[in-house]
mmCIF file of C-alpha atoms in Angstrom:
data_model
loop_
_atom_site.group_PDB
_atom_site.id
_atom_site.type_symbol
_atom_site.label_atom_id
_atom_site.label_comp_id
_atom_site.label_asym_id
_atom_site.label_seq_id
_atom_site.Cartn_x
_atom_site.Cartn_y
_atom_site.Cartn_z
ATOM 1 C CA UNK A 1 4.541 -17.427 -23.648
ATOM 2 C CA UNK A 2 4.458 -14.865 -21.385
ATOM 3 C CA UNK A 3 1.094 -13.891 -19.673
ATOM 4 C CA UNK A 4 -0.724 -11.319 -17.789
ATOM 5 C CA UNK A 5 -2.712 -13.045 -14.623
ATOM 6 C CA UNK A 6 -5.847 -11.711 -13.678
ATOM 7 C CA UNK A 7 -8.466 -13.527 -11.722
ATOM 8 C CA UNK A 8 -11.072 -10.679 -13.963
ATOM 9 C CA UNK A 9 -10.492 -12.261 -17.009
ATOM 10 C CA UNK A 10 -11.403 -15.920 -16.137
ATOM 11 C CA UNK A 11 -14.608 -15.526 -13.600
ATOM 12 C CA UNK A 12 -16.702 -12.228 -12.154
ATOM 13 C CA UNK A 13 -15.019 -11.218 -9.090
ATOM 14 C CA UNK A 14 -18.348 -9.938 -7.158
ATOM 15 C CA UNK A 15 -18.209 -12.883 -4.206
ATOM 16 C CA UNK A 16 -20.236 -10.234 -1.767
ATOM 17 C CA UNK A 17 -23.229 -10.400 -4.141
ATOM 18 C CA UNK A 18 -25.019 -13.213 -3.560
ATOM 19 C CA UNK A 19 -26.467 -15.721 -3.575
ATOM 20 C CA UNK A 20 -25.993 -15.454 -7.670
ATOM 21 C CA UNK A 21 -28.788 -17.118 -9.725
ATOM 22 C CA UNK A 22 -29.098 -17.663 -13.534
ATOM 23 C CA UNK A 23 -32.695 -15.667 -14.770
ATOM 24 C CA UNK A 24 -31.836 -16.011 -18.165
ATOM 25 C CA UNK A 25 -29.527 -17.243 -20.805
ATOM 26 C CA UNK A 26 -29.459 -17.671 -24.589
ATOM 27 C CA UNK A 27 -26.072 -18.720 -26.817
ATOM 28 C CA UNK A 28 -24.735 -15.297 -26.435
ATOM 29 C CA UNK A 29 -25.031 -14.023 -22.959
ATOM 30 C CA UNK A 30 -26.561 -15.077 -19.495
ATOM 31 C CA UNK A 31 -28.125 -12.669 -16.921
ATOM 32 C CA UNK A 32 -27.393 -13.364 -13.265
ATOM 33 C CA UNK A 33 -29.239 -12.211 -10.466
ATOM 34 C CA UNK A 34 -26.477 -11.605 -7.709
ATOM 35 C CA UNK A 35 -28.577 -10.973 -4.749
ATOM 36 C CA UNK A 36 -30.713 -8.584 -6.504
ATOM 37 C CA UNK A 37 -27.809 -6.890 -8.732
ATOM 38 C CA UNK A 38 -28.219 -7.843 -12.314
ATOM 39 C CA UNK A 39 -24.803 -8.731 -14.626
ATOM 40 C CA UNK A 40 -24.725 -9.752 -17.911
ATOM 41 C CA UNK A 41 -22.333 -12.452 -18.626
ATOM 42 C CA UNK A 42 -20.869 -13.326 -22.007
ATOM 43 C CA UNK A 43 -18.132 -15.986 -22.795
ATOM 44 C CA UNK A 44 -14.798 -14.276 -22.393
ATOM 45 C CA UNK A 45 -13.783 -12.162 -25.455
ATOM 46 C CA UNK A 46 -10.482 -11.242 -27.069
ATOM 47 C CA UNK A 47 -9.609 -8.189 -28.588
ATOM 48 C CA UNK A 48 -6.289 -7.856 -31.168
ATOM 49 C CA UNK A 49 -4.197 -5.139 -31.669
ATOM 50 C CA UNK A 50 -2.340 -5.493 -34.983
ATOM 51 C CA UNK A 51 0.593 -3.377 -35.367
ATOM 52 C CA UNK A 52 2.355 -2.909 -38.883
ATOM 53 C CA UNK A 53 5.961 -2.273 -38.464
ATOM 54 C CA UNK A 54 5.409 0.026 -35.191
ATOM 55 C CA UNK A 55 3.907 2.726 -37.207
ATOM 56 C CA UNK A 56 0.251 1.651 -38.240
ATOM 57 C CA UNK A 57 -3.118 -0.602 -37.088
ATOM 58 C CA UNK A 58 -5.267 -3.089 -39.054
ATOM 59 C CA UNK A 59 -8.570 -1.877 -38.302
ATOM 60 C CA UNK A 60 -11.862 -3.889 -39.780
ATOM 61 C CA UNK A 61 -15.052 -2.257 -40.732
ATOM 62 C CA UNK A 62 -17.503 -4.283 -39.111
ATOM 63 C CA UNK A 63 -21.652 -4.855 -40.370
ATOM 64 C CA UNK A 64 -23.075 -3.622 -37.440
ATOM 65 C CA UNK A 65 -26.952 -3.541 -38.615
ATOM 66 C CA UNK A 66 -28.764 -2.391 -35.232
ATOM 67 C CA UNK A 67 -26.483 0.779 -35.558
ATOM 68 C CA UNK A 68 -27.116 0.846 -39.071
ATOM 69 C CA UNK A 69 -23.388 1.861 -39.784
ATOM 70 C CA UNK A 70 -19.653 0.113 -40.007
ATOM 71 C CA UNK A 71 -17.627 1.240 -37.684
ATOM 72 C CA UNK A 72 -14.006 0.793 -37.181
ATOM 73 C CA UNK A 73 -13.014 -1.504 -35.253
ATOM 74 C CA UNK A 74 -10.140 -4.074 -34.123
ATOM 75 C CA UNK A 75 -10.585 -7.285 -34.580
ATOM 76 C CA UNK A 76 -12.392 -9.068 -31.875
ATOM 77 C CA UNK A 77 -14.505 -11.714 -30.384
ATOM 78 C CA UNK A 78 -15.571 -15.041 -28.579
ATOM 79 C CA UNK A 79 -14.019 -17.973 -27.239
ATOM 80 C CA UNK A 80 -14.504 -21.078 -29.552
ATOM 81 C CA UNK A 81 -15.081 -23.958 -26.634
ATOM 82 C CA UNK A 82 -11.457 -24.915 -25.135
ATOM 83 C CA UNK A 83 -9.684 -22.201 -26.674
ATOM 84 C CA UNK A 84 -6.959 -21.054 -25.009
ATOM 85 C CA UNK A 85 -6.926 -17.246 -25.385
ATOM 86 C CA UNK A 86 -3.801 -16.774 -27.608
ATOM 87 C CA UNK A 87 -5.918 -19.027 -29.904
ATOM 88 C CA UNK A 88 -8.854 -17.401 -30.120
ATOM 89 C CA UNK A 89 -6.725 -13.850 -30.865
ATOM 90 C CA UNK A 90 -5.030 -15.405 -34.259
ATOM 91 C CA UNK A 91 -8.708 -17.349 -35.489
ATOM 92 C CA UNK A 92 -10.359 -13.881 -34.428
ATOM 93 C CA UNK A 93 -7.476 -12.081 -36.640
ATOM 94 C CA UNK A 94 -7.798 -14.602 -39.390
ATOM 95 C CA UNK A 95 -10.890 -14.651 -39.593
ATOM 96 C CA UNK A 96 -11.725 -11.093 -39.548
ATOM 97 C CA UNK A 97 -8.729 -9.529 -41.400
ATOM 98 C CA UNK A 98 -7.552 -12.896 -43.545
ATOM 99 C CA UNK A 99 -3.876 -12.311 -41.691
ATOM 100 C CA UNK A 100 -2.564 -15.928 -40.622
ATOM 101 C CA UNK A 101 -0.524 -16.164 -37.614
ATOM 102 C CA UNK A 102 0.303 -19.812 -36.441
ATOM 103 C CA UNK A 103 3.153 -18.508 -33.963
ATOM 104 C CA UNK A 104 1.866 -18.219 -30.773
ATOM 105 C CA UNK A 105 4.548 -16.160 -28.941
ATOM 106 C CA UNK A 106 3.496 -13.295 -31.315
ATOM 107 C CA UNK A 107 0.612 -12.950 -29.490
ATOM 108 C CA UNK A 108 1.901 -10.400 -26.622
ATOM 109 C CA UNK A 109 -0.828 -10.278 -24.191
ATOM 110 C CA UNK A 110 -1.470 -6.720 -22.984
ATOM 111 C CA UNK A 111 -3.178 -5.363 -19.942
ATOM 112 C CA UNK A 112 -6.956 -5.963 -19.914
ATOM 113 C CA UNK A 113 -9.726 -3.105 -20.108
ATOM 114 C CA UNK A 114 -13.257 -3.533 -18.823
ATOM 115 C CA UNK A 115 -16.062 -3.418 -21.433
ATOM 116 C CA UNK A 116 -18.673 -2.808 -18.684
ATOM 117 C CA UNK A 117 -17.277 -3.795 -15.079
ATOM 118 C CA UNK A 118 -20.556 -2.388 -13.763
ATOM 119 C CA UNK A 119 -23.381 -5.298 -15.617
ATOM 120 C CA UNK A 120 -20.441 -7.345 -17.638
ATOM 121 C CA UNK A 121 -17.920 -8.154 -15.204
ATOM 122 C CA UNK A 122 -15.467 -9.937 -17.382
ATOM 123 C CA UNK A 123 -12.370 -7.972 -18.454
ATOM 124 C CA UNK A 124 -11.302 -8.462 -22.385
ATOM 125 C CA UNK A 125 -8.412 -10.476 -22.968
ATOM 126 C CA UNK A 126 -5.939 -8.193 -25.557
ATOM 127 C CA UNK A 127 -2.795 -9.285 -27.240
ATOM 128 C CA UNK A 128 -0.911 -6.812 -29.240
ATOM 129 C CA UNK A 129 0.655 -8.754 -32.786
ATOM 130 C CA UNK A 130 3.449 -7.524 -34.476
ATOM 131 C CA UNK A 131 3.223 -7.445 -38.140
ATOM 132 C CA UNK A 132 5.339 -6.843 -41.185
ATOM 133 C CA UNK A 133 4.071 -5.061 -44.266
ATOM 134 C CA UNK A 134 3.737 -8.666 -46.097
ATOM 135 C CA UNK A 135 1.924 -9.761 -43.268
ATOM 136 C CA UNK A 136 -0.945 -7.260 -44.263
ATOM 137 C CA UNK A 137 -0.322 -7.641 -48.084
ATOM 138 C CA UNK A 138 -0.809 -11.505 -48.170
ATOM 139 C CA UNK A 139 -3.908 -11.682 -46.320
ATOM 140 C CA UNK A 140 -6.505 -13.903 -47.571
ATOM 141 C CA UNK A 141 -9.815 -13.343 -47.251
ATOM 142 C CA UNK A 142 -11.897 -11.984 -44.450
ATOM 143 C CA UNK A 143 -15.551 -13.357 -43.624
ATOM 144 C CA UNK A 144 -18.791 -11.868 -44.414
ATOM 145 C CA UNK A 145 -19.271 -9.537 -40.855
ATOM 146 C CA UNK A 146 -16.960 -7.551 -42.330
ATOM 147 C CA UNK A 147 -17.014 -5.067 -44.963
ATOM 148 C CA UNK A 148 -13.106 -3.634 -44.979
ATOM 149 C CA UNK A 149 -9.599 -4.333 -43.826
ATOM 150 C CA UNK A 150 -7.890 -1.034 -43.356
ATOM 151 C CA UNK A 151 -3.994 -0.182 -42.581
ATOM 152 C CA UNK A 152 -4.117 3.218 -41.193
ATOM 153 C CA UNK A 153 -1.162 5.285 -39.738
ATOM 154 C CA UNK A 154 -0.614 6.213 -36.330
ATOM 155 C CA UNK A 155 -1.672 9.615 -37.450
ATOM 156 C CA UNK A 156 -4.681 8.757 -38.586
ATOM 157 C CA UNK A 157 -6.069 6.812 -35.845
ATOM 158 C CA UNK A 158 -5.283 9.840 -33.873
ATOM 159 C CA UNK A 159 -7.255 11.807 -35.665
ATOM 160 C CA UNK A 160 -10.452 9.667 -36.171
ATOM 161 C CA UNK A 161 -10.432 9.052 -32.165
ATOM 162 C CA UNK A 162 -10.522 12.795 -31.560
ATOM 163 C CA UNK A 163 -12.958 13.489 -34.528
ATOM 164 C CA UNK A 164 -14.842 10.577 -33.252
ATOM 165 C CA UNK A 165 -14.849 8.476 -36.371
ATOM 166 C CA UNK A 166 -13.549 5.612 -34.347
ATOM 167 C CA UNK A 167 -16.161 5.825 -31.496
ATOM 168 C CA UNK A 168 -16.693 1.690 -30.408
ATOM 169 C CA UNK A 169 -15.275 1.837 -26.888
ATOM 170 C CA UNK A 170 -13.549 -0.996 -26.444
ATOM 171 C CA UNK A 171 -11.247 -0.471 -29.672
ATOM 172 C CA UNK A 172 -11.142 3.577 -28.049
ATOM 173 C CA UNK A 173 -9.102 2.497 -25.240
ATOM 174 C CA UNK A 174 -6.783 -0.309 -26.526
ATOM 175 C CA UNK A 175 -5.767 1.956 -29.569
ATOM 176 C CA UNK A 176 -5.560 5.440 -26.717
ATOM 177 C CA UNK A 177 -3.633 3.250 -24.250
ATOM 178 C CA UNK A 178 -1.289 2.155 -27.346
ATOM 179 C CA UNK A 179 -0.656 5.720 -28.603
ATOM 180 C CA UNK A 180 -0.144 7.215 -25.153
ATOM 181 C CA UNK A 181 2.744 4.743 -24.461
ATOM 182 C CA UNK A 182 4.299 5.709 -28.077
ATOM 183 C CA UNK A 183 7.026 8.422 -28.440
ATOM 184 C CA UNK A 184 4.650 11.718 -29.457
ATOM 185 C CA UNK A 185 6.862 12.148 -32.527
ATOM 186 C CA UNK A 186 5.518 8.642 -34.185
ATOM 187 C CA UNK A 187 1.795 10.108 -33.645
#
């Protein structure tokens, strides 16, 4: 399976600020004191760009209460304990848009983007996932966090970015980065 190595994505890289000390944690993040500069560390994430037939993206609509909307988004999310993260990518995608993948080497691991290299200093893993049509129109279902699975068209996805419809930042720059590197006549 081919791989992208970055020392980022498995540990902060901040060895100058120390000495580092825990000052808080709870099960979804932990806030380190490193020698007075404060980072907020979550278990690595994984964000999945689905691709149908090199022409559209699988967005979700995610319940996202403390911004009293649902935004699009891709899907995304945690590390189950020991997963390697090609695994977590197809449980995230199954799980959030009902799409099965058991092949692993479908899972093309992309460059990672910072969420927030300033407090969070863990990049996002991101594999890109080539889909077929069927792929989308066999999905099963989706869990509750979410409210939609849409397909949307190269296009599209331009246009919500630059009418800021799709405005989650994370999702922004995987989905910018994928369109830049496309041929302008397929957007």
């Amino acid at each position: 399976m081919p791989s992208i190595t970055d020392s980022r994505l498995l540990a902060p890289s901040c060895p100058a600020l120390g000495p580092a000390a825990m000052v808080h944690e709870n099960p979804w993040f932990t806030v380190m004191d490193r020698g007075g500069y404060f980072t907020m560390e979550s278990p690595p994430q994984v964000i999945i760009l689905p691709v149908v037939d090199n022409r559209a993206v699988v967005m979700v609509r995610v319940r996202r209460p403390v911004v009293a909307d649902c935004p699009l988004e891709l899907p995304a999310g945690g590390f189950a304990d020991g997963e390697a993260p090609h695994q977590a990518a197809a449980r995230e995608l199954a799980e959030e848009t009902g799409i099965r993948i058991d092949d692993p080497q479908r899972f093309l691991p992309q460059p990672p983007v910072a969420g927030s290299p300033d407090r969070n200093p863990l990049l996002l893993h991101i594999f890109r996932v080539d889909l077929t049509p069927d792929d989308f129109l066999t999905r099963g279902p989706h869990d509750q966090e979410i409210q939609a699975v849409e397909l949307l068209d190269y296009p599209r996805v331009a246009r919500l970015l630059h009418q800021g419809e799709i405005y989650v930042a994370a999702p922004m720059a995987v989905l910018g980065r994928h369109l830049l590197g496309l041929d302008a006549s397929s957007v």
